[in-house]
Coordinates of C-alpha atoms and ligand atoms in Angstrom, one line a residue:
M1 CA 13.7 2.7 -45.9
S2 CA 11.7 2.2 -42.7
K3 CA 11.3 -1.4 -41.5
A4 CA 7.7 -2.5 -42.1
F5 CA 5.8 -4.7 -39.6
D6 CA 2.3 -6.2 -39.4
V7 CA 2.1 -5.0 -35.8
A8 CA 3.9 -2.5 -33.7
V9 CA 3.3 -2.8 -29.9
I10 CA 4.3 0.3 -27.9
G11 CA 5.1 -0.7 -24.3
A12 CA 6.5 -4.0 -23.0
G13 CA 4.6 -4.3 -19.7
P14 CA 2.3 -7.3 -19.2
G15 CA -0.2 -5.8 -21.7
G16 CA 2.4 -5.1 -24.5
Y17 CA 4.8 -8.0 -24.2
V18 CA 2.1 -10.6 -24.0
A19 CA 0.3 -9.0 -27.0
A20 CA 3.6 -9.1 -28.9
I21 CA 4.2 -12.8 -28.0
R22 CA 0.7 -13.8 -29.1
C23 CA 1.1 -11.8 -32.4
G24 CA 4.4 -13.6 -33.0
Q25 CA 2.7 -17.0 -32.3
L26 CA 0.0 -16.1 -34.8
G27 CA 2.6 -15.5 -37.5
L28 CA 2.3 -11.7 -37.6
S29 CA 5.6 -9.8 -38.1
T30 CA 5.8 -7.9 -34.8
V31 CA 8.0 -5.3 -33.2
C32 CA 7.7 -4.3 -29.5
I33 CA 9.0 -0.8 -28.6
D34 CA 9.8 -0.1 -24.9
E35 CA 11.7 2.7 -23.2
W36 CA 12.2 1.2 -19.7
K37 CA 15.8 1.2 -18.3
N38 CA 16.8 -0.4 -15.1
P39 CA 18.2 2.5 -13.0
R40 CA 20.6 0.1 -11.3
T41 CA 22.3 -1.3 -14.4
G42 CA 21.4 1.4 -16.9
K43 CA 20.3 -1.3 -19.3
P44 CA 17.0 -1.7 -21.1
S45 CA 14.6 -3.9 -19.0
L46 CA 11.4 -5.4 -20.4
G47 CA 8.3 -6.1 -18.4
G48 CA 7.1 -2.6 -17.6
T49 CA 5.8 -1.6 -14.2
C50 CA 4.7 -5.1 -13.3
L51 CA 8.1 -6.8 -13.5
N52 CA 10.4 -3.8 -12.7
V53 CA 8.7 -1.9 -9.9
G54 CA 5.3 -3.5 -9.3
C55 CA 3.8 -7.0 -8.9
I56 CA 6.9 -9.0 -8.9
P57 CA 9.3 -7.0 -6.7
S58 CA 6.5 -6.2 -4.2
K59 CA 5.7 -9.9 -3.9
A60 CA 9.4 -10.7 -3.3
L61 CA 9.6 -8.2 -0.4
L62 CA 6.3 -9.4 1.0
E63 CA 7.6 -12.9 1.1
S64 CA 10.9 -11.9 2.7
S65 CA 9.2 -9.8 5.3
E66 CA 6.7 -12.5 6.1
N67 CA 9.5 -15.0 6.6
Y68 CA 11.1 -12.6 9.0
E69 CA 7.9 -12.2 10.9
R70 CA 7.3 -16.0 11.0
A71 CA 10.8 -16.5 12.4
L72 CA 10.3 -13.8 15.1
H73 CA 6.7 -14.7 16.1
K74 CA 5.4 -17.9 14.7
F75 CA 8.2 -20.5 14.7
A76 CA 8.1 -20.8 18.5
D77 CA 4.5 -22.3 18.3
H78 CA 5.9 -25.1 16.1
G79 CA 8.6 -25.8 18.6
V80 CA 11.2 -24.3 16.3
K81 CA 13.7 -22.4 18.4
V82 CA 15.6 -19.6 16.7
Q83 CA 17.9 -17.1 18.3
G84 CA 19.3 -13.8 17.2
V85 CA 16.9 -13.4 14.3
S86 CA 17.8 -10.2 12.4
M87 CA 17.1 -8.7 9.1
D88 CA 19.7 -8.0 6.4
V89 CA 17.8 -5.4 4.4
A90 CA 20.5 -5.2 1.7
K91 CA 20.3 -8.9 1.1
M92 CA 16.5 -8.8 0.9
I93 CA 16.7 -6.0 -1.7
A94 CA 19.4 -7.8 -3.6
R95 CA 17.2 -11.0 -3.7
K96 CA 14.3 -8.9 -5.0
D97 CA 16.6 -7.3 -7.7
K98 CA 17.7 -10.7 -8.8
I99 CA 14.1 -11.9 -9.2
V100 CA 13.4 -8.8 -11.2
D101 CA 16.5 -9.4 -13.5
V102 CA 15.6 -13.0 -14.1
S103 CA 11.9 -12.2 -14.8
T104 CA 12.7 -9.3 -17.2
G105 CA 15.5 -11.2 -18.9
G106 CA 13.0 -14.0 -19.5
I107 CA 11.0 -11.8 -21.7
T108 CA 14.0 -11.2 -24.0
M109 CA 14.2 -14.9 -24.5
L110 CA 10.4 -15.2 -25.1
F111 CA 10.7 -12.5 -27.8
K112 CA 13.4 -14.4 -29.5
K113 CA 11.5 -17.7 -29.3
N114 CA 8.4 -16.0 -30.8
K115 CA 10.3 -14.0 -33.4
V116 CA 9.3 -10.6 -31.9
S117 CA 11.6 -7.8 -32.8
Y118 CA 12.5 -5.4 -30.0
L119 CA 13.4 -1.8 -30.2
H120 CA 14.5 0.1 -27.2
G121 CA 13.4 3.7 -27.0
R122 CA 10.3 5.9 -26.9
G123 CA 7.7 5.1 -29.6
S124 CA 5.5 7.8 -30.9
F125 CA 3.0 8.2 -33.8
V126 CA 4.3 10.3 -36.7
S127 CA 1.6 9.9 -39.3
T128 CA -1.1 7.6 -40.7
G129 CA -1.6 6.3 -44.2
D130 CA -2.0 2.8 -45.5
A131 CA 0.1 2.0 -42.5
Y132 CA 1.2 3.9 -39.4
T133 CA 4.6 5.5 -39.2
L134 CA 6.2 5.5 -35.8
E135 CA 9.4 7.1 -34.5
V136 CA 11.5 5.3 -32.0
K137 CA 13.8 7.6 -30.1
D138 CA 16.6 6.4 -27.9
G139 CA 18.7 9.2 -26.5
G140 CA 20.2 10.9 -29.5
K141 CA 19.3 8.1 -31.9
S142 CA 16.1 7.9 -33.8
E143 CA 14.6 5.5 -36.4
T144 CA 11.2 5.2 -38.0
I145 CA 9.2 2.1 -38.7
T146 CA 5.8 1.4 -40.2
A147 CA 3.1 -1.0 -39.1
K148 CA -0.3 -1.9 -40.4
H149 CA -1.6 -2.3 -36.8
V150 CA -0.5 -0.6 -33.6
I151 CA -1.2 -1.8 -30.1
V152 CA -0.7 0.9 -27.5
A153 CA 0.3 -0.5 -24.1
T154 CA 2.0 2.4 -22.5
G155 CA 0.7 1.6 -19.0
S156 CA 0.4 4.0 -16.1
V157 CA 2.5 6.2 -13.8
P158 CA 2.0 7.1 -10.1
R159 CA -0.4 10.0 -9.4
N160 CA 1.4 12.8 -7.6
L161 CA 0.2 15.1 -4.8
P162 CA 1.5 18.6 -5.5
F163 CA 2.3 19.2 -1.8
A164 CA 4.3 15.9 -1.5
P165 CA 6.7 15.8 -4.4
V166 CA 8.4 12.5 -4.7
D167 CA 12.2 12.6 -4.5
N168 CA 12.6 8.9 -3.6
E169 CA 14.8 9.9 -0.6
L170 CA 12.2 11.1 1.9
I171 CA 9.0 11.0 -0.1
L172 CA 8.7 7.8 -2.0
D173 CA 6.6 6.4 -4.8
N174 CA 6.2 2.6 -5.5
A175 CA 9.8 2.4 -6.9
G176 CA 11.3 4.1 -3.9
A177 CA 9.2 2.1 -1.5
L178 CA 10.6 -1.1 -3.0
D179 CA 14.2 0.1 -2.6
L180 CA 14.7 1.4 0.9
K181 CA 18.2 0.8 2.1
E182 CA 17.3 0.6 5.8
I183 CA 14.2 0.2 7.9
P184 CA 12.6 3.5 8.7
K185 CA 11.7 3.9 12.3
R186 CA 8.5 5.8 11.4
L187 CA 6.9 5.4 8.0
G188 CA 3.9 7.4 6.8
V189 CA 1.8 6.2 3.8
I190 CA -0.7 8.4 2.0
G191 CA -3.4 6.2 0.5
A192 CA -4.8 3.0 2.1
G193 CA -5.2 1.3 -1.3
V194 CA -3.4 -1.8 -2.6
I195 CA 0.1 -0.3 -2.7
G196 CA -0.3 1.4 0.6
L197 CA -1.4 -1.8 2.3
E198 CA 1.2 -4.1 0.7
M199 CA 4.1 -1.7 1.1
G200 CA 2.9 -0.7 4.6
S201 CA 2.8 -4.4 5.5
V202 CA 6.3 -5.1 4.3
W203 CA 7.9 -2.3 6.4
R204 CA 5.7 -2.9 9.4
R205 CA 6.8 -6.5 9.5
L206 CA 10.4 -5.4 9.4
G207 CA 9.9 -3.1 12.4
S208 CA 8.7 0.3 11.2
E209 CA 5.9 2.1 13.0
V210 CA 3.5 2.5 10.0
T211 CA 0.7 5.1 9.8
I212 CA -1.6 5.1 6.8
L213 CA -3.7 8.1 6.0
E214 CA -6.7 7.6 3.8
A215 CA -9.0 10.3 2.3
L216 CA -12.1 8.1 1.9
P217 CA -14.4 7.7 5.0
E218 CA -14.4 3.9 4.9
F219 CA -11.6 1.4 4.6
L220 CA -11.2 -0.5 1.3
M221 CA -14.4 0.8 -0.2
A222 CA -14.0 -1.3 -3.4
A223 CA -13.9 -4.6 -1.4
D224 CA -16.9 -6.3 0.2
Q225 CA -17.4 -4.3 3.4
Q226 CA -17.6 -7.3 5.6
V227 CA -14.1 -8.4 4.3
A228 CA -12.9 -4.8 4.7
K229 CA -14.1 -4.6 8.3
E230 CA -12.3 -7.9 9.2
A231 CA -9.2 -6.7 7.4
L232 CA -9.2 -3.4 9.2
R233 CA -9.6 -5.2 12.6
L234 CA -6.7 -7.6 11.8
F235 CA -4.3 -5.0 10.4
T236 CA -4.8 -2.5 13.2
K237 CA -5.7 -4.5 16.3
E238 CA -3.6 -7.6 15.7
Q239 CA -0.8 -6.3 13.6
G240 CA -0.3 -2.7 14.8
L241 CA -0.8 -0.8 11.5
A242 CA -2.3 2.6 12.3
I243 CA -4.9 3.4 9.7
H244 CA -6.8 6.7 9.7
T245 CA -9.7 7.1 7.3
G246 CA -11.5 10.3 6.3
V247 CA -8.4 12.4 6.5
N248 CA -7.8 15.6 4.6
I249 CA -4.1 16.3 4.1
G250 CA -3.2 20.0 4.3
G251 CA 0.5 19.8 3.6
V252 CA 3.8 18.1 4.1
K253 CA 6.8 19.8 5.6
T254 CA 10.3 18.4 5.2
T255 CA 13.5 18.9 7.1
K256 CA 16.7 17.1 5.9
K257 CA 15.9 14.0 8.0
F258 CA 12.1 13.8 8.6
L259 CA 8.7 15.0 7.5
T260 CA 5.7 16.4 9.2
I261 CA 2.3 15.7 7.6
E262 CA -0.5 18.1 8.6
Y263 CA -4.0 16.8 8.2
T264 CA -7.5 16.9 9.6
D265 CA -8.8 13.6 10.8
G266 CA -12.1 12.0 10.2
K267 CA -13.7 14.1 13.0
G268 CA -12.3 17.3 11.5
L269 CA -9.6 17.8 14.1
A270 CA -6.2 19.1 13.1
Q271 CA -3.4 16.6 13.5
K272 CA 0.3 16.4 12.8
L273 CA 2.2 13.2 12.0
E274 CA 6.0 13.1 12.1
V275 CA 7.7 10.3 10.1
D276 CA 11.1 9.5 8.7
K277 CA 9.9 8.4 5.3
L278 CA 6.6 8.9 3.4
I279 CA 5.1 6.7 0.7
V280 CA 2.7 8.4 -1.6
A281 CA 0.3 5.7 -3.0
V282 CA -2.8 7.6 -4.2
G283 CA -3.5 5.7 -7.4
R284 CA -2.0 5.7 -10.9
Q285 CA -2.8 7.6 -14.1
A286 CA -2.8 6.4 -17.7
N287 CA 0.5 7.2 -19.4
T288 CA 0.1 8.8 -22.8
Q289 CA 3.0 11.3 -22.5
G290 CA 5.1 11.6 -25.6
L291 CA 3.0 9.2 -27.6
G292 CA 2.1 11.7 -30.3
A293 CA -1.6 10.9 -29.9
D294 CA -2.4 14.4 -31.2
K295 CA -0.5 13.8 -34.4
V296 CA -2.8 11.1 -35.5
G297 CA -6.0 12.2 -33.7
L298 CA -6.0 9.3 -31.1
R299 CA -8.8 10.1 -28.7
I300 CA -8.0 10.5 -25.0
D301 CA -10.9 10.6 -22.5
D302 CA -11.4 13.1 -19.7
R303 CA -9.4 11.0 -17.3
G304 CA -6.4 10.9 -19.6
R305 CA -7.0 7.3 -20.7
I306 CA -7.0 6.3 -24.4
E307 CA -10.7 5.8 -25.4
A308 CA -11.3 2.1 -26.1
D309 CA -14.3 -0.1 -26.6
G310 CA -14.9 -3.6 -25.2
H311 CA -12.5 -5.0 -27.7
C312 CA -9.8 -2.4 -27.0
R313 CA -10.4 -0.7 -30.4
T314 CA -9.6 3.0 -30.3
N315 CA -11.2 5.7 -32.5
L316 CA -8.4 5.0 -35.1
R317 CA -8.6 2.2 -37.6
N318 CA -6.2 -0.7 -36.7
V319 CA -5.1 1.0 -33.5
Y320 CA -5.8 -0.8 -30.3
A321 CA -5.0 0.1 -26.7
V322 CA -4.7 -2.3 -23.7
G323 CA -3.9 -2.5 -20.0
D324 CA -3.5 0.4 -17.6
V325 CA -3.8 3.0 -20.4
V326 CA -7.5 2.2 -20.9
R327 CA -10.6 1.8 -18.8
G328 CA -11.0 -1.0 -16.4
P329 CA -9.0 -2.2 -13.4
M330 CA -5.2 -1.5 -13.4
L331 CA -4.1 -5.1 -13.0
A332 CA -1.5 -7.1 -14.8
H333 CA -3.7 -10.1 -15.6
K334 CA -6.3 -7.8 -17.1
A335 CA -3.7 -6.1 -19.3
S336 CA -2.3 -9.4 -20.5
E337 CA -5.7 -10.9 -21.4
E338 CA -6.5 -7.7 -23.4
G339 CA -3.2 -8.1 -25.2
V340 CA -4.1 -11.7 -26.2
M341 CA -7.6 -10.6 -27.3
V342 CA -6.3 -7.9 -29.5
A343 CA -3.6 -10.1 -31.1
E344 CA -6.2 -12.6 -31.9
I345 CA -8.6 -10.0 -33.4
I346 CA -5.7 -8.6 -35.6
A347 CA -5.1 -12.2 -36.8
G348 CA -8.8 -12.5 -37.8
Q349 CA -9.9 -14.6 -34.8
A350 CA -12.5 -13.8 -32.2
G351 CA -11.1 -12.3 -29.0
H352 CA -12.9 -11.6 -25.7
V353 CA -12.2 -10.4 -22.2
N354 CA -14.8 -10.4 -19.5
L355 CA -14.1 -7.5 -17.2
D356 CA -16.9 -8.7 -14.8
T357 CA -14.8 -11.7 -13.8
V358 CA -11.4 -10.1 -13.3
P359 CA -10.1 -11.2 -9.9
W360 CA -8.6 -8.8 -7.4
I361 CA -6.0 -9.8 -4.9
I362 CA -4.3 -7.8 -2.1
Y363 CA -1.2 -9.6 -0.9
T364 CA -1.5 -8.6 2.8
S365 CA -1.4 -11.2 5.5
P366 CA -4.1 -12.6 5.6
E367 CA -4.6 -12.1 1.9
I368 CA -7.7 -10.6 0.4
A369 CA -9.2 -11.7 -2.9
W370 CA -12.5 -11.3 -4.7
V371 CA -14.3 -11.6 -7.9
G372 CA -17.8 -10.4 -9.0
K373 CA -20.2 -8.2 -7.1
T374 CA -19.9 -7.1 -3.4
E375 CA -22.8 -7.3 -1.1
Q376 CA -23.1 -3.5 -1.0
E377 CA -23.2 -3.4 -4.9
L378 CA -26.0 -6.0 -4.9
K379 CA -28.0 -4.1 -2.3
A380 CA -27.5 -0.8 -4.3
A381 CA -28.7 -2.6 -7.5
G382 CA -31.7 -4.1 -5.7
V383 CA -30.6 -7.6 -6.5
Q384 CA -32.1 -10.3 -4.3
Y385 CA -29.3 -12.6 -3.1
K386 CA -28.4 -15.4 -0.6
A387 CA -25.0 -15.5 1.2
G388 CA -23.0 -18.4 2.5
Q389 CA -20.0 -18.0 4.6
F390 CA -17.4 -20.2 6.3
P391 CA -14.4 -19.3 8.5
F392 CA -10.9 -20.6 8.1
L393 CA -10.9 -21.3 11.9
A394 CA -13.1 -24.4 11.2
N395 CA -10.7 -25.8 8.5
G396 CA -8.2 -28.4 9.5
R397 CA -5.5 -27.3 7.0
A398 CA -5.7 -23.7 8.1
R399 CA -5.3 -24.9 11.7
A400 CA -2.3 -27.0 10.8
L401 CA -0.8 -24.0 9.0
G402 CA -1.6 -21.8 12.1
E403 CA -3.4 -19.4 9.8
T404 CA -7.0 -19.3 10.9
A405 CA -8.0 -15.7 10.4
G406 CA -10.6 -14.8 7.8
F407 CA -13.4 -16.4 5.9
V408 CA -14.9 -17.1 2.4
K409 CA -18.2 -15.6 1.5
I410 CA -20.3 -16.6 -1.6
L411 CA -23.1 -14.4 -2.9
A412 CA -25.7 -16.1 -5.1
D413 CA -28.8 -15.0 -6.9
A414 CA -31.8 -15.7 -4.6
G415 CA -33.9 -17.1 -7.4
T416 CA -31.4 -18.9 -9.7
D417 CA -28.6 -19.7 -7.2
R418 CA -26.1 -18.4 -9.8
I419 CA -22.9 -17.1 -8.2
L420 CA -22.7 -13.3 -8.3
G421 CA -19.6 -12.8 -6.2
M422 CA -17.0 -14.5 -4.1
H423 CA -15.1 -12.7 -1.3
M424 CA -12.2 -14.1 0.6
I425 CA -9.9 -13.1 3.4
G426 CA -7.5 -15.7 4.6
P427 CA -4.3 -17.7 3.9
Y428 CA -3.4 -18.2 0.3
V429 CA -6.7 -16.9 -1.0
S430 CA -4.7 -15.5 -3.9
E431 CA -4.5 -19.1 -5.1
M432 CA -8.1 -20.0 -4.1
I433 CA -9.8 -17.2 -6.1
A434 CA -9.1 -19.1 -9.4
E435 CA -11.9 -21.6 -8.4
A436 CA -14.3 -18.6 -8.0
V437 CA -13.3 -17.2 -11.4
V438 CA -13.8 -20.5 -13.2
A439 CA -17.2 -21.0 -11.5
M440 CA -18.4 -17.6 -12.5
E441 CA -17.1 -17.9 -16.1
F442 CA -19.1 -21.2 -16.3
A443 CA -22.1 -19.5 -14.8
A444 CA -22.0 -22.0 -11.9
S445 CA -24.6 -22.0 -9.1
A446 CA -23.6 -22.2 -5.5
E447 CA -25.0 -25.8 -5.6
D448 CA -22.5 -26.7 -8.4
I449 CA -19.6 -25.8 -6.0
A450 CA -21.3 -27.6 -3.1
R451 CA -21.6 -30.8 -5.2
I452 CA -17.9 -30.8 -6.4
V453 CA -15.5 -33.0 -4.4
H454 CA -12.9 -30.8 -2.7
A455 CA -9.7 -32.5 -1.5
H456 CA -9.1 -32.9 2.2
P457 CA -7.4 -31.4 4.1
A458 CA -7.1 -28.3 2.0
L459 CA -8.0 -24.6 2.3
G460 CA -10.3 -25.1 -0.7
E461 CA -12.7 -26.9 1.6
V462 CA -13.6 -23.4 2.9
V463 CA -15.0 -22.5 -0.5
H464 CA -17.0 -25.8 -0.5
E465 CA -18.4 -25.1 2.9
A466 CA -19.3 -21.5 2.0
A467 CA -21.2 -22.9 -1.0
L468 CA -23.0 -25.3 1.3
G469 CA -23.7 -22.3 3.5
V470 CA -25.7 -20.6 0.7
D471 CA -28.2 -23.3 1.2
K472 CA -27.7 -23.2 5.0
R473 CA -26.2 -26.7 5.2
T474 CA -22.6 -26.2 6.2
L475 CA -21.2 -29.5 7.6
H476 CA -18.5 -28.3 9.9
I477 CA -20.1 -25.5 11.8
Ligands
LIG1 P1 3.0 -1.1 -17.7 O1 3.4 -2.3 -16.9 O2 3.0 0.2 -17.0 O3 4.0 -1.1 -18.9 C1 4.1 0.0 -19.8 C2 5.4 0.0 -20.5 O4 5.4 0.9 -21.6 C3 6.6 0.5 -19.6 O5 7.7 -0.3 -19.8 C4 6.8 1.9 -20.1 O6 8.2 2.3 -19.9 C5 6.5 1.7 -21.6 N1 6.2 3.0 -22.3 C6 5.3 3.9 -22.0 N2 5.2 4.8 -23.0 C7 6.1 4.4 -23.9 C8 6.5 5.0 -25.2 N3 5.9 6.1 -25.7 N4 7.4 4.3 -25.9 C9 8.0 3.2 -25.5 N5 7.7 2.6 -24.3 C10 6.7 3.3 -23.5 N6 -1.1 -5.8 -10.7 C11 -1.5 -7.1 -10.5 O7 -2.3 -7.6 -11.2 N7 -1.0 -7.8 -9.4 C12 -0.1 -7.3 -8.5 O8 0.3 -7.9 -7.6 C13 0.3 -5.9 -8.8 N8 1.2 -5.3 -7.9 C14 1.6 -4.1 -8.2 C15 2.5 -3.5 -7.3 C16 2.9 -2.2 -7.5 C17 3.9 -1.6 -6.5 C18 2.4 -1.5 -8.6 C19 2.9 -0.1 -8.9 C20 1.5 -2.0 -9.5 C21 1.1 -3.3 -9.3 N9 0.2 -3.9 -10.1 C22 -0.2 -5.2 -9.9 C23 -0.4 -3.3 -11.3 C24 0.4 -3.7 -12.6 O9 1.7 -3.5 -12.4 C25 -0.2 -3.0 -13.8 O10 -1.6 -3.2 -13.9 C26 0.5 -3.5 -15.1 O11 1.8 -3.4 -15.0 C27 -0.1 -2.8 -16.3 O12 0.5 -3.3 -17.4 P2 0.6 -2.5 -18.8 O13 1.3 -3.4 -19.7 O14 -0.7 -1.9 -19.1 O15 1.6 -1.3 -18.4
LIG2 P1 -5.5 2.6 -5.2 O1 -6.4 3.2 -6.1 O2 -5.6 1.1 -4.9 O3 -5.4 3.3 -3.8 C1 -5.2 4.7 -3.6 C2 -5.8 5.2 -2.3 O4 -5.4 6.5 -2.1 C3 -7.4 5.2 -2.4 O5 -7.9 4.5 -1.3 C4 -7.7 6.7 -2.4 O6 -8.9 7.0 -1.8 C5 -6.5 7.2 -1.6 N1 -6.2 8.7 -1.8 C6 -6.3 9.3 -3.0 N2 -5.9 10.6 -2.8 C7 -5.7 10.8 -1.5 C8 -5.2 11.9 -0.7 N3 -5.0 13.1 -1.2 N4 -5.1 11.7 0.6 C9 -5.3 10.4 1.2 N5 -5.7 9.3 0.5 C10 -5.8 9.5 -0.9 O7 -4.0 3.0 -5.8 P2 -2.6 2.5 -5.4 O8 -2.5 1.8 -4.1 O9 -1.7 3.6 -5.7 O10 -2.3 1.4 -6.6 C11 -2.4 1.8 -7.9 C12 -2.9 0.7 -8.8 O11 -1.9 -0.4 -8.8 C13 -4.2 0.1 -8.2 O12 -5.2 0.5 -9.0 C14 -4.0 -1.4 -8.4 O13 -4.9 -1.8 -9.4 C15 -2.6 -1.6 -8.8 N6 -2.0 -2.5 -7.8 C16 -2.4 -3.8 -7.7 C17 -1.9 -4.6 -6.8 C18 -2.4 -6.0 -6.7 O14 -3.1 -6.4 -7.6 N7 -2.2 -6.7 -5.6 C19 -0.9 -4.2 -5.9 C20 -0.4 -2.9 -6.1 C21 -1.0 -2.0 -7.0

């Protein structure tokens, strides 16, 4: 007899494991099926891309590399004298691995606490009926279960370039980029998106000469272009990242030890770039491989994603899909909120996720964060708006930190003053963006922010001043 559950969740990334926990909290008998194995230990590892080879390990390396750079170049300003600073890459990677192990292990405990069953293996649809029958395959072993509701949270995988096949020796995807054993002298990156910039920053800080090749004509086209311009200036002129936009890559030739990338640059001129390692970071694609979608008629769109409506309902009754495998930004917090929403809908409650207020963060230094509309989007839509802006240079806390690059910009409706977007580049803006999200969710006006007391001295005062700036009444510039 197959075990029967109220809910089966396929995938234990931030979409799936959070959905499973919330289902458990709501009293639904729940199983979560996940196939991820840690290549280092060979053991099952929960948490999906985010915890194993994404958000968490990348932030660990960003922190380590930033500390190294601080010790090398910033401590002296504070009068802190250090000598013989060097980087132990193996130790940095081991620290990152430990953080991954603690984080993924934590989910096992959360499953126990919330009475979520866990099956390791690949889950796939077998048939529908009163309930769905799923097969869970783990190596040679196989078992079937049934569930009244299914939440598909199978995430995404890196997009490949046919002329640059990833071997994680010379040509790396995100997993390889997080696991280098030594610092490459010359590192190439294809794609100046989020992974390219974060991973490029890590290895540049540790001493690699990093060159990033981007197909699009402008840098960071999804971000507000004023922020993108400032970021490009800081990353290239001050930090020494080489970023070439508008390139067309013709091919990659490899020898045993290095690679040559042939491309035409933004002016159409033929170029060659020789590097010791190459990271391919050209986006990710929804992962529906081996899910058996065809067996039950689960509809996939023309971009390979599971079709889902605003409440993550698929075309099949009682089947939902959340996270990277459906439309919307490929972000962990978006996946998790969709997981919570779906669990609550299954339990008969109301669930809701507002994709218009999902914050974006790029963990470079300085960090970049935004929520809502960019200035170019408002212009394209013909929306009349006012802008207020304030630089970190005029903020006491930023000066004390020695991190004065960047600014906060608030865009508000010209007629109603309602905030339409907030854009930040500067220190710890990953933490500051939450104020912007709260403000937008509560339909705040710029004046609302301007009238709220912001503690002093704090980086948050830059948001306050930017809000005052919308009404042209900044106090400190
Ligand atoms: P995933 O995390 O991809 O999890 C899917 C899980 O399902 C995996 O464990 C997979 O093995 C399993 N699976 C797939 N098919 C099956 C099957 N048939 N049966 C059983 N199991 C299956 N986002 C942020 O918000 N902030 C960040 O800082 C950030 N940094 C990132 C850094 C990197 C290097 C990368 C690659 C991504 C980063 N992301 C970040 C994106 C984030 O990781 C994803 O948006 C998030 O993991 C998506 O969650 P998910 O649950 O939809 O899918
Ligand atoms: P991305 O979409 O952010 O960037 C990919 C870049 O590659 C784009 O700028 C694209 O124009 C470029 N590109 C595509 N094909 C190319 C080609 N042939 N030659 C040169 N350039 C090319 O994707 P990513 O950096 O791979 O990250 C994948 C996803 O992971 C992102 O969508 C993001 O949501 C998520 N992520 C988030 C964070 C974060 O939240 N801090 C960090 C890392 C990853």
